[in-house]
Amino acid sequence: MEDEVDRLVEAWRAERPDLDVEPLHVLSRVSRLARHLDRARRAVFATHGMESWEFDVLTALRRAGPPYELSPGRLLRATLVTSGTMTNRIDRLESAGLVRRSPDPQDKRGVLVRLTDAGRTRVDAAFADLVDRERELLGSLSPDDRRTLASLLRSLLVPFDTDPAA
C-alpha cells in the first residue's frame, strides 16, 4: 500500500539524494492527519453552532468538574492563548449564555468563569459527536494498533509538553 507521503519522499530522494528525508515518513503523515482531523472537528463543531476556540474553552471548564469553573488564568494555561484573547473569548461566550463570570471568593480582585447549563448541554453534545467521529477516523486500526500508535505519539509529545519554551 502506497500513500501520498511515499510519493513525496521518493520525489525528494530523487531530487535531493544528499539529504536523509526519512523523518518525512512520520512527520508528513502526522501533518496530513492533523489537517484531516482539523476538518473533521470543525465539521462536528459547526453542527453544534460553535467554533474550535469555543469548544476549547467550554471543554476546559467541563473537565474541571463541578461546579465547572476556572479562573481566567487557568483557562489561559488550558487553552494556550494570550490574556487579551481569553478576555475576548469569555466575553463572547458570556454574551451567548454559555458561561458566566462571578467574583472569586478567594481573591477579591479576581473572577471565576463558570459553565452555564446551556454551555454544559452544548459542549456535552459536541464532545459526544466528536468522540464518535474520531473513533470513525481510527476505524482502520485495530485496538492494539491504536494503543501502540498512542504510545509512540506520547513519546514524541512528552518533551514538548514538559518544555516551557515549546
XYZ file of N, CA and C in Angstrom:
498
model
N 0.846 -1.171 0.000
C 0.000 0.000 0.000
C 0.900 1.246 0.000
N 0.599 2.175 -0.888
C 1.380 3.409 -1.001
C 0.460 4.600 -0.800
N 0.968 5.638 -0.172
C 0.183 6.857 0.008
C 0.926 8.054 -0.563
N 0.334 9.215 -0.423
C 0.915 10.439 -0.966
C 2.278 10.741 -0.353
N 2.456 10.429 0.912
C 3.743 10.680 1.567
C 4.838 9.814 0.935
N 4.529 8.571 0.626
C 5.519 7.726 -0.046
C 5.975 8.369 -1.352
N 5.031 8.912 -2.103
C 5.373 9.555 -3.373
C 6.200 10.817 -3.146
N 5.866 11.582 -2.120
C 6.643 12.781 -1.777
C 8.081 12.419 -1.414
N 8.222 11.430 -0.557
C 9.549 11.019 -0.102
C 10.392 10.549 -1.279
N 9.812 9.753 -2.142
C 10.569 9.260 -3.295
C 10.987 10.411 -4.204
N 10.114 11.386 -4.398
C 10.458 12.544 -5.224
C 11.616 13.322 -4.599
N 11.571 13.513 -3.275
C 12.666 14.224 -2.609
C 13.968 13.428 -2.656
N 13.860 12.123 -2.517
C 15.075 11.289 -2.614
C 15.723 11.435 -3.993
N 14.905 11.519 -5.021
C 15.434 11.679 -6.375
C 16.054 13.065 -6.565
N 15.403 14.078 -5.999
C 15.866 15.452 -6.179
C 16.996 15.844 -5.230
N 16.968 15.274 -4.031
C 17.983 15.618 -3.023
C 18.546 14.359 -2.383
N 19.288 13.560 -3.149
C 19.836 12.317 -2.590
C 20.858 12.577 -1.486
N 21.290 13.817 -1.357
C 22.256 14.176 -0.321
C 21.614 14.323 1.058
N 20.275 14.380 1.120
C 19.576 14.572 2.393
C 18.911 13.281 2.861
N 18.893 13.084 4.168
C 18.146 11.977 4.762
C 16.717 12.462 4.989
N 15.814 12.049 4.127
C 14.423 12.519 4.209
C 13.528 11.545 4.985
N 14.132 10.618 5.712
C 13.380 9.630 6.495
C 12.351 10.264 7.445
N 12.657 11.393 8.122
C 11.646 11.976 9.024
C 10.317 12.297 8.338
N 10.361 12.531 7.030
C 9.120 12.832 6.316
C 8.122 11.678 6.392
N 8.617 10.446 6.480
C 7.711 9.295 6.562
C 6.766 9.425 7.754
N 7.257 9.922 8.850
C 6.421 10.062 10.050
C 5.759 11.438 10.099
N 6.571 12.477 10.043
C 6.040 13.806 10.333
C 5.157 14.366 9.235
N 5.383 14.006 7.994
C 4.462 14.442 6.935
C 3.110 13.750 7.097
N 3.132 12.513 7.539
C 1.859 11.822 7.791
C 1.131 12.453 8.978
N 1.881 12.783 10.027
C 1.260 13.444 11.182
C 0.646 14.771 10.739
N 1.364 15.524 9.940
C 0.871 16.810 9.460
C -0.392 16.643 8.611
N -0.375 15.692 7.712
C -1.544 15.460 6.856
C -2.735 14.969 7.686
N -2.475 14.087 8.647
C -3.555 13.633 9.524
C -4.123 14.784 10.343
N -3.260 15.691 10.787
C -3.725 16.839 11.565
C -4.689 17.691 10.743
N -4.398 17.856 9.472
C -5.318 18.632 8.621
C -6.658 17.923 8.477
N -6.627 16.608 8.262
C -7.884 15.856 8.160
C -8.664 15.912 9.470
N -7.963 15.764 10.576
C -8.611 15.827 11.883
C -9.211 17.200 12.125
N -8.485 18.254 11.775
C -8.999 19.613 11.954
C -10.289 19.814 11.159
N -10.322 19.338 9.922
C -11.547 19.459 9.115
C -12.705 18.691 9.743
N -12.426 17.480 10.222
C -13.480 16.670 10.838
C -14.007 17.344 12.108
N -13.096 17.885 12.910
C -13.507 18.556 14.139
C -14.339 19.797 13.840
N -13.887 20.591 12.890
C -14.644 21.800 12.529
C -16.051 21.448 12.057
N -16.176 20.356 11.310
C -17.494 19.929 10.841
C -18.389 19.548 12.022
N -17.840 18.813 12.979
C -18.623 18.442 14.165
C -19.032 19.693 14.939
N -18.075 20.590 15.169
C -18.392 21.793 15.929
C -19.446 22.633 15.222
N -19.371 22.713 13.899
C -20.339 23.509 13.139
C -21.755 22.970 13.327
N -21.895 21.651 13.435
C -23.239 21.096 13.645
C -23.801 21.490 15.013
N -22.929 21.913 15.905
C -23.360 22.347 17.234
C -23.275 23.862 17.387
N -23.069 24.552 16.274
C -23.050 26.011 16.288
C -21.901 26.595 17.078
N -20.731 25.963 16.985
C -19.591 26.503 17.724
C -18.319 26.445 16.888
N -17.376 27.273 17.291
C -16.052 27.307 16.686
C -15.101 26.458 17.546
N -13.949 26.150 16.993
C -12.957 25.354 17.728
C -12.557 26.014 19.038
N -12.359 27.322 19.016
C -11.945 28.029 20.231
C -13.022 27.956 21.301
N -14.298 27.995 20.901
C -15.378 27.876 21.880
C -15.341 26.492 22.537
N -15.149 25.485 21.706
C -15.051 24.127 22.222
C -13.895 24.009 23.210
N -12.748 24.602 22.879
C -11.580 24.543 23.765
C -11.880 25.121 25.143
N -12.504 26.283 25.179
C -12.803 26.931 26.465
C -13.870 26.148 27.221
N -14.931 25.778 26.521
C -16.024 25.065 27.189
C -15.575 23.700 27.707
N -14.743 22.998 26.966
C -14.283 21.692 27.460
C -13.308 21.836 28.616
N -12.528 22.911 28.631
C -11.645 23.139 29.783
C -12.486 23.308 31.048
N -13.572 24.053 30.941
C -14.467 24.228 32.091
C -15.163 22.915 32.451
N -15.602 22.186 31.459
C -16.316 20.921 31.703
C -15.410 19.902 32.384
N -14.151 19.835 31.957
C -13.215 18.875 32.556
C -12.852 19.243 33.992
N -13.077 20.500 34.370
C -12.743 20.936 35.728
C -13.636 20.265 36.774
N -14.752 19.707 36.330
C -15.690 19.072 37.259
C -16.514 20.111 37.995
N -17.555 19.638 38.700
C -18.441 20.575 39.394
C -17.655 21.498 40.317
N -17.952 22.740 40.352
C -19.037 23.472 39.681
C -18.688 23.978 38.283
N -17.738 23.358 37.617
C -17.364 23.691 36.239
C -16.930 25.148 36.104
N -15.970 25.514 36.924
C -15.473 26.889 36.868
C -13.960 26.923 37.047
N -13.367 27.925 36.406
C -11.929 28.149 36.483
C -11.671 29.644 36.463
N -10.514 30.027 36.936
C -10.093 31.417 36.800
C -9.674 31.651 35.351
N -9.720 32.887 34.900
C -9.222 33.163 33.548
C -7.764 32.709 33.367
N -6.942 32.813 34.398
C -5.554 32.364 34.312
C -5.449 30.873 34.055
N -6.272 30.094 34.717
C -6.260 28.635 34.485
C -6.780 28.311 33.093
N -7.751 29.090 32.623
C -8.231 28.892 31.255
C -7.138 29.218 30.240
N -6.343 30.248 30.537
C -5.220 30.598 29.668
C -4.269 29.416 29.529
N -3.912 28.830 30.647
C -2.972 27.698 30.625
C -3.576 26.485 29.916
N -4.874 26.297 30.075
C -5.523 25.135 29.455
C -5.663 25.288 27.947
N -5.764 26.536 27.464
C -6.026 26.750 26.042
C -4.865 27.390 25.287
N -3.809 27.778 25.995
C -2.596 28.315 25.382
C -2.848 29.552 24.517
N -3.632 30.502 25.041
C -3.841 31.775 24.342
C -3.426 32.924 25.256
N -3.372 34.133 24.704
C -2.994 35.306 25.484
C -4.165 35.767 26.344
N -3.877 36.608 27.336
C -4.944 37.086 28.222
C -5.954 37.935 27.465
N -5.488 38.751 26.516
C -6.416 39.556 25.723
C -7.356 38.693 24.904
N -6.799 37.639 24.322
C -7.620 36.708 23.543
C -8.626 36.020 24.449
N -8.179 35.593 25.626
C -9.086 34.898 26.544
C -10.208 35.828 27.001
N -9.882 37.075 27.317
C -10.918 38.025 27.735
C -11.983 38.151 26.657
N -11.543 38.273 25.414
C -12.472 38.381 24.287
C -13.325 37.121 24.170
N -12.709 35.976 24.344
C -13.444 34.707 24.230
C -14.469 34.563 25.351
N -14.079 34.916 26.551
C -15.022 34.831 27.673
C -16.176 35.798 27.442
N -15.872 37.007 26.984
C -16.933 37.982 26.680
C -17.934 37.396 25.692
N -17.438 36.798 24.632
C -18.320 36.253 23.592
C -19.131 35.064 24.099
N -18.494 34.195 24.880
C -19.217 33.052 25.440
C -20.257 33.498 26.459
N -19.927 34.533 27.214
C -20.882 35.066 28.186
C -22.078 35.682 27.465
N -21.824 36.420 26.403
C -22.917 37.010 25.612
C -23.830 35.934 25.026
N -23.268 34.796 24.698
C -24.046 33.689 24.144
C -24.752 32.874 25.227
N -24.506 33.192 26.502
C -25.143 32.473 27.602
C -24.518 31.127 27.916
N -23.290 30.910 27.452
C -22.637 29.618 27.671
C -21.753 29.595 28.907
N -21.312 30.765 29.361
C -20.543 30.898 30.601
C -21.028 32.144 31.329
N -20.658 32.231 32.601
C -20.904 33.472 33.344
C -19.731 33.716 34.281
N -19.501 34.986 34.541
C -18.428 35.388 35.455
C -19.036 35.646 36.825
N -18.227 35.349 37.839
C -18.631 35.677 39.210
C -17.363 36.040 39.981
N -17.521 36.823 41.051
C -16.341 37.175 41.853
C -15.709 35.930 42.459
N -14.394 35.933 42.536
C -13.661 34.831 43.154
C -13.661 35.051 44.661
N -14.285 34.169 45.441
C -14.337 34.364 46.893
C -12.958 34.307 47.558
N -11.969 33.702 46.882
C -10.617 33.596 47.427
C -9.741 34.800 47.074
N -10.161 35.562 46.075
C -9.364 36.688 45.585
C -10.319 37.805 45.194
N -10.387 38.826 46.023
C -11.359 39.907 45.814
C -11.174 40.619 44.478
N -9.979 40.567 43.900
C -9.745 41.210 42.607
C -10.044 40.277 41.443
N -10.192 38.999 41.719
C -10.325 38.007 40.658
C -11.760 37.638 40.350
N -11.907 36.920 39.242
C -13.208 36.395 38.849
C -13.055 34.915 38.534
N -14.166 34.245 38.535
C -14.229 32.853 38.100
C -15.172 32.780 36.905
N -14.861 31.919 35.994
C -15.702 31.700 34.821
C -16.358 30.342 34.999
N -17.682 30.339 34.945
C -18.439 29.106 35.193
C -19.263 28.735 33.969
N -19.266 27.458 33.666
C -20.080 26.916 32.596
C -21.552 26.993 33.004
N -22.407 27.518 32.136
C -23.840 27.542 32.409
C -24.438 26.190 32.015
N -25.691 25.981 32.390
C -26.367 24.745 31.980
C -26.421 24.646 30.459
N -26.691 25.770 29.796
C -26.729 25.769 28.324
C -25.350 25.434 27.756
N -24.307 25.965 28.353
C -22.955 25.662 27.905
C -22.613 24.196 28.099
N -23.009 23.670 29.233
C -22.725 22.256 29.512
C -23.471 21.345 28.538
N -24.727 21.661 28.268
C -25.513 20.861 27.326
C -24.868 20.885 25.945
N -24.459 22.075 25.495
C -23.880 22.188 24.157
C -22.535 21.474 24.068
N -21.670 21.666 25.058
C -20.344 21.050 24.975
C -20.431 19.533 25.150
N -21.359 19.053 25.977
C -21.513 17.601 26.122
C -21.956 16.963 24.810
N -22.898 17.586 24.119
C -23.371 17.047 22.840
C -22.258 17.089 21.791
N -21.542 18.197 21.728
C -20.449 18.321 20.751
C -19.348 17.308 21.051
N -19.024 17.123 22.319
C -17.967 16.184 22.685
C -18.369 14.752 22.333
N -19.610 14.376 22.591
C -20.071 13.021 22.258
C -19.967 12.784 20.752
N -20.383 13.766 19.949
C -20.279 13.624 18.496
C -18.819 13.586 18.043
N -17.978 14.384 18.684
C -16.561 14.411 18.328
C -15.910 13.054 18.583
N -16.179 12.468 19.728
C -15.599 11.159 20.052
C -16.065 10.115 19.039
N -17.337 10.162 18.654
C -17.835 9.224 17.645
C -17.105 9.418 16.321
N -16.932 10.670 15.899
C -16.255 10.960 14.629
C -14.789 10.526 14.672
N -14.123 10.795 15.787
C -12.721 10.405 15.904
C -12.564 8.891 15.938
N -13.528 8.202 16.514
C -13.497 6.730 16.510
C -13.595 6.237 15.069
N -14.446 6.877 14.257
C -14.555 6.526 12.842
C -13.224 6.747 12.121
N -12.553 7.855 12.418
C -11.282 8.161 11.770
C -10.227 7.099 12.069
N -10.317 6.479 13.221
C -9.356 5.442 13.618
C -9.833 4.036 13.275
N -10.946 3.951 12.568
C -11.588 2.669 12.297
C -10.733 1.643 11.577
N -9.748 2.088 10.823
C -8.916 1.120 10.091
C -7.835 0.493 10.964
N -7.708 0.963 12.197
C -6.690 0.419 13.114
C -7.341 -0.520 14.121
N -6.643 -1.584 14.429
C -7.119 -2.491 15.473
C -6.925 -1.810 16.832
N -7.604 -2.284 17.864
C -7.384 -1.723 19.201
C -5.910 -1.764 19.623
N -5.219 -2.857 19.306
C -3.790 -2.953 19.646
C -2.971 -1.912 18.883
N -3.272 -1.728 17.613
C -2.565 -0.720 16.820
C -2.821 0.690 17.354
N -4.050 0.943 17.770
C -4.359 2.272 18.346
C -3.559 2.510 19.614
N -3.469 1.498 20.470
C -2.688 1.640 21.703
C -1.207 1.861 21.382
N -0.688 1.118 20.416
C 0.714 1.283 20.024
C 0.954 2.672 19.462
N 0.087 3.117 18.577
C 0.232 4.450 17.992
C 0.147 5.519 19.070
N -0.799 5.397 19.982
C -0.925 6.375 21.072
C 0.350 6.436 21.899
N 0.924 5.288 22.181
C 2.155 5.239 22.963
C 3.311 5.893 22.222
N 3.438 5.613 20.939
C 4.511 6.210 20.140
C 4.347 7.729 20.043
N 3.135 8.182 19.816
C 2.893 9.627 19.729
C 3.153 10.312 21.080
N 2.795 9.631 22.168
C 3.079 10.164 23.501
C 4.583 10.376 23.676
N 5.359 9.406 23.233
C 6.822 9.528 23.328
C 7.336 10.745 22.568
N 6.727 11.046 21.444
C 7.124 12.231 20.676
C 6.674 13.529 21.350
N 5.504 13.515 21.974
C 4.935 14.745 22.538
C 5.448 15.117 23.918
N 5.809 14.157 24.728
C 6.209 14.441 26.106
C 7.280 15.529 26.215
N 8.319 15.505 25.398
C 9.320 16.587 25.532
C 8.735 17.976 25.275
N 7.760 18.081 24.372
C 7.132 19.370 24.108
C 6.238 19.797 25.261
N 5.528 18.842 25.841
C 4.618 19.156 26.944
C 5.357 19.506 28.220
N 6.586 19.057 28.378
C 7.343 19.344 29.592
C 8.328 20.481 29.422
N 8.527 20.963 28.176
C 9.460 22.070 27.903
C 8.691 23.376 27.920
N 8.948 24.243 28.913
C 8.203 25.503 28.990
C 8.437 26.424 27.795
N 9.515 26.237 27.057
C 9.801 27.084 25.908
C 9.066 26.602 24.651
N 8.511 25.387 24.685
C 7.870 24.824 23.489
C 6.502 25.403 23.239
